[in-house]
XYZ file of C-alpha atoms in Angstrom:
566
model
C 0.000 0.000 0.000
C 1.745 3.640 -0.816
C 1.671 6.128 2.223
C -0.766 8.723 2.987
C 0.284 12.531 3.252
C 2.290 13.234 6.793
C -0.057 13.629 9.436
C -0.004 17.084 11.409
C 2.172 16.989 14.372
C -1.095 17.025 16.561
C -1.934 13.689 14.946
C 1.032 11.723 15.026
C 0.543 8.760 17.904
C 4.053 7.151 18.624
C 3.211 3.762 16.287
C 0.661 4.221 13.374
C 0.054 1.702 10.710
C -0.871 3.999 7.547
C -1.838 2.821 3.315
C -4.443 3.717 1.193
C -7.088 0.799 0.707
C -7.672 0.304 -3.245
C -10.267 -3.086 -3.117
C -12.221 -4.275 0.074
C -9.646 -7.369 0.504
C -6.991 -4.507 1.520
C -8.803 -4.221 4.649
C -7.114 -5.162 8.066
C -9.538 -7.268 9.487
C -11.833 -5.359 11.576
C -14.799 -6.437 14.154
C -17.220 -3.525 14.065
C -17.940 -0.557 11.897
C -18.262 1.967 15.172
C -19.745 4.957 12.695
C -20.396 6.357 9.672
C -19.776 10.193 8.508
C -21.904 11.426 7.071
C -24.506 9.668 8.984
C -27.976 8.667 7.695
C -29.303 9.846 3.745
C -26.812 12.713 4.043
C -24.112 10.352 3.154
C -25.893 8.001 0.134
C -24.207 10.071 -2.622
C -21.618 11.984 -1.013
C -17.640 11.108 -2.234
C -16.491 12.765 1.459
C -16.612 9.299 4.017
C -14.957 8.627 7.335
C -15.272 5.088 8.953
C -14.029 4.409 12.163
C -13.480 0.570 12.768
C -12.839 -1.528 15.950
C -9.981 -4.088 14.463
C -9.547 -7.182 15.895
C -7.759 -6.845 19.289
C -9.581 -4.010 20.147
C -7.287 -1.546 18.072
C -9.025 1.637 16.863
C -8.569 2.852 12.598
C -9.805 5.818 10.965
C -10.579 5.438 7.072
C -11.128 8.072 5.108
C -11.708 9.518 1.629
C -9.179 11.470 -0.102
C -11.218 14.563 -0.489
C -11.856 14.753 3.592
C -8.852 13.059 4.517
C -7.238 15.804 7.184
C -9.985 17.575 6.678
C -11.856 19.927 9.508
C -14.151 16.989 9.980
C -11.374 14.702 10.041
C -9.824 16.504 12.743
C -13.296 16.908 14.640
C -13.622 12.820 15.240
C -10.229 12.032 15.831
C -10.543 14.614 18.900
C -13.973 12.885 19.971
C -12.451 9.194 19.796
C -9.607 10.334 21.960
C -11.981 12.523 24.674
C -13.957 9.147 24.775
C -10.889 7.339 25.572
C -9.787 6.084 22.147
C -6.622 6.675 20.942
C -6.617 5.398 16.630
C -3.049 3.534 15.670
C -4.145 2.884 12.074
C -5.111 5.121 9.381
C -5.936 5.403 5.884
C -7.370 6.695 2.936
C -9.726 4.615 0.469
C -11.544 4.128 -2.951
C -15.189 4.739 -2.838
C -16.059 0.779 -2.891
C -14.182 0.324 0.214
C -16.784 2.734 1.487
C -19.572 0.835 -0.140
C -18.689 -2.448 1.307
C -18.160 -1.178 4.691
C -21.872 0.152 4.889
C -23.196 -2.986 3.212
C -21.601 -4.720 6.457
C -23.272 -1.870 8.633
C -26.631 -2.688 7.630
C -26.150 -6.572 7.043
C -25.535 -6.320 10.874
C -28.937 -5.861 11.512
C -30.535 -8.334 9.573
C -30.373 -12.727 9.808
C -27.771 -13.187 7.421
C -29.246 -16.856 6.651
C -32.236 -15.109 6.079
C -31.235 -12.752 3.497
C -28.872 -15.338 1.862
C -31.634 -17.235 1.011
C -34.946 -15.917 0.678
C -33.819 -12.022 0.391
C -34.619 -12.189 -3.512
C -36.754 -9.166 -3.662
C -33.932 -6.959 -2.041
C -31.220 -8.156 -4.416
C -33.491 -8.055 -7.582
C -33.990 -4.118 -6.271
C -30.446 -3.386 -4.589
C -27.210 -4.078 -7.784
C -24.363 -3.968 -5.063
C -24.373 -7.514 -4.868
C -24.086 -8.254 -8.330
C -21.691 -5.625 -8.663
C -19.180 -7.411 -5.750
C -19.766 -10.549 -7.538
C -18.473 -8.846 -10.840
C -15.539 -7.129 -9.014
C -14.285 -10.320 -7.277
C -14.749 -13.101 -10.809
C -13.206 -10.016 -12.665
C -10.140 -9.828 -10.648
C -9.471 -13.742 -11.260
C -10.116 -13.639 -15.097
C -7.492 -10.567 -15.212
C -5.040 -12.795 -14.230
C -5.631 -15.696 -16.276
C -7.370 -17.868 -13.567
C -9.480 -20.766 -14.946
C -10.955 -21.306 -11.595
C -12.424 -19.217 -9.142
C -12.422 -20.376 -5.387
C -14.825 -19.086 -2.749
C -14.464 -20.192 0.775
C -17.006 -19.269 3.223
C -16.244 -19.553 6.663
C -17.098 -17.704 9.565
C -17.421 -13.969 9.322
C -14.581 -14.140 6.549
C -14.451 -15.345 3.166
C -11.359 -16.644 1.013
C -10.878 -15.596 -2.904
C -8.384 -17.974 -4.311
C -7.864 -18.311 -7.804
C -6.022 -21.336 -9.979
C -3.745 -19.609 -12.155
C -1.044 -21.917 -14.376
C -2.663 -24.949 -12.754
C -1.351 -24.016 -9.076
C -3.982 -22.153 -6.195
C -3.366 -18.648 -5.504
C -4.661 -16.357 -2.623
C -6.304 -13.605 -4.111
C -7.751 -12.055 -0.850
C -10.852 -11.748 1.358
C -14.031 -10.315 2.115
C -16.236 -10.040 5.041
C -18.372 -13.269 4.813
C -22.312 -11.183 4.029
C -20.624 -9.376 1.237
C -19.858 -13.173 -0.514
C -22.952 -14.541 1.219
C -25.071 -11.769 -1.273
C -22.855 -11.805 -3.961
C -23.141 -15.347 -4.484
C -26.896 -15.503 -3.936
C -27.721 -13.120 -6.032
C -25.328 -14.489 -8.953
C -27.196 -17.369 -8.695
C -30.956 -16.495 -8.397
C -30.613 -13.834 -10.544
C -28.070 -13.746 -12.764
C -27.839 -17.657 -13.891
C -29.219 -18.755 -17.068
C -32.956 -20.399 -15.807
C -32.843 -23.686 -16.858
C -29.386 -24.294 -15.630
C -29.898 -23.702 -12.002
C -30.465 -26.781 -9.981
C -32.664 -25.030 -7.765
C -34.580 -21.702 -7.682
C -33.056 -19.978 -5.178
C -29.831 -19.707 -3.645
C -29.493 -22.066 -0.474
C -26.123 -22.620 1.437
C -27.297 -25.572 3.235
C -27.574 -27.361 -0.340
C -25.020 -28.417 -3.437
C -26.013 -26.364 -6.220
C -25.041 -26.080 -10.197
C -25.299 -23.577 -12.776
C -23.925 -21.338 -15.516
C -23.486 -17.822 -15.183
C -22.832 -15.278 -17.872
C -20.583 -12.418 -17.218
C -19.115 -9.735 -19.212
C -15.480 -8.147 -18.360
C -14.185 -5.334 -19.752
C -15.879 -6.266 -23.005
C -15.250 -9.751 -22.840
C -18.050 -12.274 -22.695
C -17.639 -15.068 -20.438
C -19.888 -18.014 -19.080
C -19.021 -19.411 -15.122
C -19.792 -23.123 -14.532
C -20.923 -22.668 -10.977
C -20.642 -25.492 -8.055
C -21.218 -24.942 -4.541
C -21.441 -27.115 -1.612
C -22.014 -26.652 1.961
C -18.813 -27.571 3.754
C -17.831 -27.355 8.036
C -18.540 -23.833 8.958
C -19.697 -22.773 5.603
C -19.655 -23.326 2.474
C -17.915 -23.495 -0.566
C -18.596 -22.176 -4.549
C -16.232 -23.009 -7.585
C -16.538 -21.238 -10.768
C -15.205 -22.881 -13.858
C -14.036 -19.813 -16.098
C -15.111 -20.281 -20.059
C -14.473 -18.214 -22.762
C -17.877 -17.531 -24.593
C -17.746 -17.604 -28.470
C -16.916 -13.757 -28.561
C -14.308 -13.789 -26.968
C -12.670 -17.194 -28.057
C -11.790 -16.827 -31.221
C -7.590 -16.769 -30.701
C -5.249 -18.816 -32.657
C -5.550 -22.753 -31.052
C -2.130 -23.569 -29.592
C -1.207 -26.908 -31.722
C -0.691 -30.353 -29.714
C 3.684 -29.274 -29.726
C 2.968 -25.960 -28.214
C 0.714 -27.648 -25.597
C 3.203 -29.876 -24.598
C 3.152 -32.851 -26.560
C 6.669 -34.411 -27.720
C 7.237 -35.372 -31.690
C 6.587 -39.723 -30.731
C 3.223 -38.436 -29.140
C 2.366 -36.153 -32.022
C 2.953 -38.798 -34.699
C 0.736 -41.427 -32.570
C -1.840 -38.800 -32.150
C -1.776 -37.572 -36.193
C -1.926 -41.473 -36.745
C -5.044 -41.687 -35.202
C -6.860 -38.776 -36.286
C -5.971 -39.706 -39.796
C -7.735 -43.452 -39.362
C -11.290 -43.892 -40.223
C -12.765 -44.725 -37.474
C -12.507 -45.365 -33.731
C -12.745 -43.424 -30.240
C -9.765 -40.869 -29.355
C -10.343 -40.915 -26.027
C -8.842 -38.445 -23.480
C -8.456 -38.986 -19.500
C -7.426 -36.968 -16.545
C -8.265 -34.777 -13.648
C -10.967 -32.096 -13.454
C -8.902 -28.825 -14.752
C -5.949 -31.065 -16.967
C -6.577 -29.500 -20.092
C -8.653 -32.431 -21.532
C -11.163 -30.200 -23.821
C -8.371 -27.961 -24.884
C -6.393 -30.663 -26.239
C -9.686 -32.169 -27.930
C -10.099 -29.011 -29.333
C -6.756 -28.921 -30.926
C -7.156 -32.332 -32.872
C -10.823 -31.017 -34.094
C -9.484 -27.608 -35.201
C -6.891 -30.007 -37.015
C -9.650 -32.059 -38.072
C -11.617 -29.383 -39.329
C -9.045 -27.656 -41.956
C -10.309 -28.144 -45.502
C -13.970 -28.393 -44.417
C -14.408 -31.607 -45.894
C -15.700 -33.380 -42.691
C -19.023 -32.892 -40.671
C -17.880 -32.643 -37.449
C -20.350 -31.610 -34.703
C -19.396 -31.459 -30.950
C -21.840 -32.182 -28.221
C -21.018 -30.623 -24.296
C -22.050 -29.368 -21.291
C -21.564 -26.572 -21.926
C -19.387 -25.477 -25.064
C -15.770 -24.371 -23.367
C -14.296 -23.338 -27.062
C -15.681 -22.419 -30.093
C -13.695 -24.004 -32.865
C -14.168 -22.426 -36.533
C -15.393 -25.891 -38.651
C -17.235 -27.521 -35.593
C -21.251 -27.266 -34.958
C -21.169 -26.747 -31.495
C -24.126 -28.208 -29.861
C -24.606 -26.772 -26.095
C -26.712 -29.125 -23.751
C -27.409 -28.793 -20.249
C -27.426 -32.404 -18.582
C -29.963 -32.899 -16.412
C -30.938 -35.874 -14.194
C -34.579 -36.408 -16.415
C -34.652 -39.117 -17.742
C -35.838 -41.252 -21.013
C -37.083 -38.343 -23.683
C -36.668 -35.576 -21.270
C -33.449 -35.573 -21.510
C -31.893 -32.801 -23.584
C -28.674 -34.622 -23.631
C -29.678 -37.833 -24.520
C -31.666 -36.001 -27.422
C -28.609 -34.363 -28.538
C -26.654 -37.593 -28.762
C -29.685 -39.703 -30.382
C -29.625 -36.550 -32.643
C -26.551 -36.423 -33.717
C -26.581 -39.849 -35.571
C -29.344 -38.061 -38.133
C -27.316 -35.079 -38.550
C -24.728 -36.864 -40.898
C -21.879 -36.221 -39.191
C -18.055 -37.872 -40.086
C -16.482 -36.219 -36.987
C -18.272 -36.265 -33.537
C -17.050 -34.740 -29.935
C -18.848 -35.789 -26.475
C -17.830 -33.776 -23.839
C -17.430 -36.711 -21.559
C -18.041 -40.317 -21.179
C -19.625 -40.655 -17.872
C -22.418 -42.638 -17.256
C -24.581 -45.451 -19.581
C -26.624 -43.005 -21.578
C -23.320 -41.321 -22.650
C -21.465 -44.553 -22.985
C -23.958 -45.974 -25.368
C -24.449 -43.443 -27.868
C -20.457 -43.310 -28.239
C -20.869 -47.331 -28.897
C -23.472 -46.951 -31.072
C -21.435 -44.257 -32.647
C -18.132 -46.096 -33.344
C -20.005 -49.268 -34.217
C -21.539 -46.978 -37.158
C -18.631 -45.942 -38.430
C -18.060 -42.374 -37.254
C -14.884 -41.216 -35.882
C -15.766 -40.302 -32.094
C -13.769 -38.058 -29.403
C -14.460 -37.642 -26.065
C -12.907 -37.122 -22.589
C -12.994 -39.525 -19.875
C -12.363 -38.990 -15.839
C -9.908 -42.100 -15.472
C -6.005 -42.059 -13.567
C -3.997 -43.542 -16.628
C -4.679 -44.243 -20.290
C -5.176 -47.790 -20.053
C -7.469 -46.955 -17.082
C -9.717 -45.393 -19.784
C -11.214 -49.419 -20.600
C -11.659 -50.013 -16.858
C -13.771 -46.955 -16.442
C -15.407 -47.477 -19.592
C -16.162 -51.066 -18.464
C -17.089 -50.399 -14.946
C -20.687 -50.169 -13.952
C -21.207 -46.520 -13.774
C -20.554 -46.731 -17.675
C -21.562 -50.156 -18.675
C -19.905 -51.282 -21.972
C -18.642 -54.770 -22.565
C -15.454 -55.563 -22.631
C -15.637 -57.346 -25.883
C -16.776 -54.340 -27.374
C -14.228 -52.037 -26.016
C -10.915 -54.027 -26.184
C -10.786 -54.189 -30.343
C -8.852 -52.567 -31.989
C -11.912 -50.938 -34.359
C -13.110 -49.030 -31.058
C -10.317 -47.855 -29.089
C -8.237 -46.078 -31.529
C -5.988 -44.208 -29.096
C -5.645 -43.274 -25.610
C -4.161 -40.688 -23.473
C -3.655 -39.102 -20.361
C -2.573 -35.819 -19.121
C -1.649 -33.878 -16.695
C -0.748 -30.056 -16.567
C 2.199 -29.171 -14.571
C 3.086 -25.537 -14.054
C 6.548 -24.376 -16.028
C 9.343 -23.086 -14.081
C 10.003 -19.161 -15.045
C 12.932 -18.640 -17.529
C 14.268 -15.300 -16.264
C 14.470 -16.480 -12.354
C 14.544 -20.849 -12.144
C 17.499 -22.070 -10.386
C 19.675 -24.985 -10.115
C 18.313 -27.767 -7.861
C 21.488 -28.256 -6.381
C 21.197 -24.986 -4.837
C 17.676 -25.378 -3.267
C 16.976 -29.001 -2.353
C 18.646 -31.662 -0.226
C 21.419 -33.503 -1.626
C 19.207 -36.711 -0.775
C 16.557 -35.665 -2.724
C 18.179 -35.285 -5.760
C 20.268 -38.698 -5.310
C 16.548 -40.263 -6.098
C 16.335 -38.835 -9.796
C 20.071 -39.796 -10.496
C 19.817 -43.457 -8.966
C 16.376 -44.393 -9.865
C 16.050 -42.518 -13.345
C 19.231 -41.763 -14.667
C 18.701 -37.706 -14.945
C 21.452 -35.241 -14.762
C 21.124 -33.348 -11.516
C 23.274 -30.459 -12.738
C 20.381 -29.722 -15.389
C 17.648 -29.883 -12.774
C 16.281 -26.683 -12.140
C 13.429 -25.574 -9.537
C 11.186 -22.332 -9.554
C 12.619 -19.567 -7.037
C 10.334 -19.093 -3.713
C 9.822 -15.405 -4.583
C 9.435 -15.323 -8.208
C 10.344 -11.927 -10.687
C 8.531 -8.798 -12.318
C 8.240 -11.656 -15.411
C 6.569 -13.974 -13.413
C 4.923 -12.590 -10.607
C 1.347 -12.060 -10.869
C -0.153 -8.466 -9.870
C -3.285 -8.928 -7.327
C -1.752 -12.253 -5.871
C -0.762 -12.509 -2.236
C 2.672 -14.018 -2.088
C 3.179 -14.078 1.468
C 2.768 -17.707 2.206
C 3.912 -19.272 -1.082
C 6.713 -21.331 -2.033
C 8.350 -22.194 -5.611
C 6.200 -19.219 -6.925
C 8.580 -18.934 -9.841
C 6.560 -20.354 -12.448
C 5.073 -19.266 -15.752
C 2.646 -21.684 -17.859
C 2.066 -25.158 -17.817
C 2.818 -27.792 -19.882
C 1.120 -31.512 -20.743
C 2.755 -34.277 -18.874
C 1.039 -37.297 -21.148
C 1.162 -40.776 -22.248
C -0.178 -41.341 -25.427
C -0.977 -45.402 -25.975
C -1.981 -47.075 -29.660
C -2.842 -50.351 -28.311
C -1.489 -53.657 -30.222
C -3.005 -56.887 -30.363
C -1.056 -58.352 -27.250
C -2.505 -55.094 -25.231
C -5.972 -55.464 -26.316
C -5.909 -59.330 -25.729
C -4.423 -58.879 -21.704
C -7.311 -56.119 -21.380
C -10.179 -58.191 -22.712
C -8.954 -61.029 -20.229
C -9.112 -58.334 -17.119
C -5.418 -58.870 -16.890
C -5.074 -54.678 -16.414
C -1.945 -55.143 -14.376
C -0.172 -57.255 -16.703
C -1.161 -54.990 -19.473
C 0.793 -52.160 -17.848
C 3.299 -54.418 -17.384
C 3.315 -55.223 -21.294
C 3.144 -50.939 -21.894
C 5.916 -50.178 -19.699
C 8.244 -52.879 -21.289
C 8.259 -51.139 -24.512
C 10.245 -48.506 -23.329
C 13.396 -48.403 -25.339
C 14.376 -44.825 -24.461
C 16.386 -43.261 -21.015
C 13.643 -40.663 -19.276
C 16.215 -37.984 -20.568
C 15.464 -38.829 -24.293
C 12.189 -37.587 -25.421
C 10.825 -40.685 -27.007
C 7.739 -41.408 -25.093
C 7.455 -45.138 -26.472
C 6.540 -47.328 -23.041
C 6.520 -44.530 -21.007
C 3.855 -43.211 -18.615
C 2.510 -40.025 -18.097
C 4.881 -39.374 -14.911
C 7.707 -40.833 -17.320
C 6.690 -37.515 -19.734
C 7.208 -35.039 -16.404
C 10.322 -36.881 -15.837
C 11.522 -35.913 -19.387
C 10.571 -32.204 -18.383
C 12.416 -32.287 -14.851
C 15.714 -33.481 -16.829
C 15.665 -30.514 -19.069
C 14.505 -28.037 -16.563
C 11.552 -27.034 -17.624
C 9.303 -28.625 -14.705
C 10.528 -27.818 -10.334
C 10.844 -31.636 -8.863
C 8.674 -29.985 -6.259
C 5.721 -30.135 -8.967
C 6.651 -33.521 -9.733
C 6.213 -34.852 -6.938
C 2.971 -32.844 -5.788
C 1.498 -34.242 -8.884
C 2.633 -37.775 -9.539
C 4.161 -38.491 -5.487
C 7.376 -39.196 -4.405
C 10.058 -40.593 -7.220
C 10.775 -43.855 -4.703
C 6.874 -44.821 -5.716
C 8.054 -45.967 -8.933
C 11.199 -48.144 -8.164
C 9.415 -51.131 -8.389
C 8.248 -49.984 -12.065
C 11.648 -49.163 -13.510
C 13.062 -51.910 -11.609
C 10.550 -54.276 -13.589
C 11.624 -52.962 -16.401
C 15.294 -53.753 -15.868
C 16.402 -56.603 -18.131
């Protein structure tokens, strides 16, 4: 925070704390809002505010405007507080939404907050603020290039973190009621109707649905999840690009990540005639994005139908009939999803995209849509490529195993992970930052060059460092991007044969022992997804911290490499 103008002699106690207070998150955290000046109607427009705040441990702070800071009136209640016995050690100046926000949690203390949160609909339909806080907070995450938005509720304080290059940030906080309204009016209000799973905002209940937003002339849709959690409650909002505002350059599957063996499997299997490309990893891996990629590929030339079923549409891609569905939990012909996909057989389509494979309805239209001879991708949650047939197999999806393990309907599979990218201008060697021990792991188990191991600094740079993120409490902050850690299988006959017998472990087995390349070459061949990150550690590009946070510790996979010792 910069400094405020000197105080007058007359005001200067012996220890102050002084700033000016741009957003409502720069707030020490207070108890009560003592007063208000102007009081009542007289201040409702007027730019001239003083607050005086009790802060927690019973310290006293004076925030003011600009235009009255030191003012006459200034003056005026710092001589009351101290006649009444109260000395202020903290003071500064503000923006007017500071102001806003602190009389929004004057009045919310005299009303139920539960009450308001969830049945106050005719107050937020007739009061914006609330909207207006939501706006401010999901607009400060998408200006720095969060896909997620985190809200924690807990207490009388609520947490803004934000997932920026795959790793959490702290963003700030906000007294709880300001979130509390914010959120419930986002939802009752603002979210498209028939995606809301219930009417009304409730706390005590998990809740879905999408939200547009606009910022700074940007169009944007939220996938919205809350859930009610130990003292609160929480709400994530996935961040997509709506169609105005997505029409950049796709990256290609190189500058996502992929390494030239991967590529060539993955042009191999576009380029056949039929099959499923099918995609697996963790909520937020990238999955869609690198779906997206092989369509736009797909759709150069526009001599392919290709139409793309989701829930919703994350990326428009120029070439693609984009067909947006909400799922619902309707069944039989009230199902606007199942319609889609029953649909999309009589469209005449060479090219189709599910969103994701995740239950029997789903799993049987992408059957029904391989076994007719159209070339099908779609995402899958699974841990590992070949766990792709197990979770097709398994009874939340439903398909046989002799239709699955052929060669005609799995046509490739892959799994990623996104790991963030150490910064350029500030990474450092690994020698100089972790325990000798540590290192000893990669060189023993995996044959890497420690001296080319690099990690992400604690502190980051000015090319790195995000504006509007609280660093205080972060380690190996250094980091810019992310990259795809992947494994990329084509299954053979002697593959396909262990996984129609249920043999899944010896399958693996059979993967890994195609490996003919040191993880410091960047043939992928018989490697896993892990392997890939490996690759990245040796040529600095990934912090073994990352590694390890996202695959576990390197010891974990002795017994694989040792298995595939000769």
């Amino acid at each position: 925070m910069t400094s405020m103008n000197k105080l007058p002699e007359k005001a200067q106690p012996t220890t102050l704390e002084m700033g000016h207070l741009r957003r409502a998150e720069d707030l020490p955290q207070f108890h009560t809002v003592l007063e208000m000046w102007p009081a009542g109607k007289a201040r409702a427009f007027n730019r001239e505010r003083i607050a005086v705040l009790k802060m927690e441990g019973g310290m006293i702070a004076v925030v003011a405007s600009k235009a009255v800071n030191l003012s006459p009136e200034w003056f005026h209640i710092l001589d009351r507080l101290r006649r009444d016995g109260k000395s202020p050690r903290m003071f500064f100046t503000a923006e007017p939404i500071v102001f806003e926000i602190l009389e929004y949690h004057v009045s919310a203390t005299h009303e139920d907050a539960a009450t308001r949160a969830v049945s106050g609909i005719d107050l937020i339909i007739a009061e914006s603020k609330p909207l207006n806080y939501f706006a401010d907070m999901v607009g400060r995450t998408i200006e720095i290039g969060a896909s997620d938005a985190h809200l924690e509720v807990r207490g009388e304080y609520a947490l803004l973190n934000a997932r920026v290059g795959g790793v959490m940030r702290r963003i700030g906080n906000y007294p709880a009621q300001i979130v509390i309204d914010a959120v419930s009016a986002a939802f009752t209000v603002q979210a498209e109707e028939l995606s809301r799973s219930d009417a009304a905002f409730n706390a005590r209940l998990p809740q879905q649905a999408m939200i547009p937003i606009r910022n700074k002339d940007k169009d944007y849709t939220l996938r919205y999840q809350s859930h009610p959690s130990v003292g609160g409650f929480d709400v994530v909002l996935r961040i997509l690009h709506s169609s105005a505002s997505s029409s950049g350059r796709v990256k290609s599957l190189p500058e996502l990540g992929y390494l030239p063996s991967q590529v060539e499997q993955l042009d191999l299997a576009m380029q056949s005639a039929w099959g499923g490309v099918f995609v697996a990893g963790v909520t937020g891996s990238g999955k869609t994005t690198t779906l997206n990629t092989m369509l736009s590929m797909m759709a150069v030339g526009g001599e392919r139908k290709i139409i793309s079923i989701e829930d919703p549409v994350e990326y428009i891609v120029p070439g693609v009939t984009h067909l947006s569905v909400q799922r619902t939990n309707a069944v039989g012909g009230e199902n606007p999803f199942l319609n889609a996909m029953r649909a999309f057989l009589r469209l005449d389509p060479d090219i189709g995209m599910f969103g994701e494979v995740r239950d029997q309805l789903s799993g049987e239209i992408a059957q029904a849509a391989i076994e007719t001879g159209h070339k099908i991708f779609t995402t899958v949650h699974a841990t590992s490529a070949l766990g792709i047939v197990s979770r097709l197999t398994s009874k939340m999806v439903g398909l046989d195993r002799h239709a699955v393990c052929n060669p005609e309907f799995l046509s490739i599979l892959v799994y990623q992970a996104l790991l963030p990218k150490n910064c350029p201008h500030c990474k450092m060697p690994a020698k100089q930052h972790l325990p000798a021990a540590e290192l000893a792991d990669y060189e023993t188990l995996f044959g890497l060059d420690i001296d080319r191991i690099m990690c992400a600094s604690d502190d980051g740079c000015p090319h790195c460092r995000i504006p509007g993120v609280d660093y205080s409490s972060v380690v190996h902050a250094g980091t810019s991007g992310v990259c795809v850690a992947a494994e990329v299988i084509t299954p053979d006959s002697g593959l396909l044969r262990l996984l129609l017998a249920g043999r899944d472990l010896d399958a693996r087995d059979h993967y890994h022992a195609t490996r003919v390349a040191s993880f410091s070459a960047p043939d992928m061949q018989g490697k896993a997804a892990w392997g890939h990150a490996l690759y990245s550690v040796a040529q600095g590009q990934i912090d073994p911290y990352y590694f390890k946070s996202t695959f576990g510790h390197p010891k974990g996979f002795r017994q694989i490499v040792q298995k595939e010792m000769p």
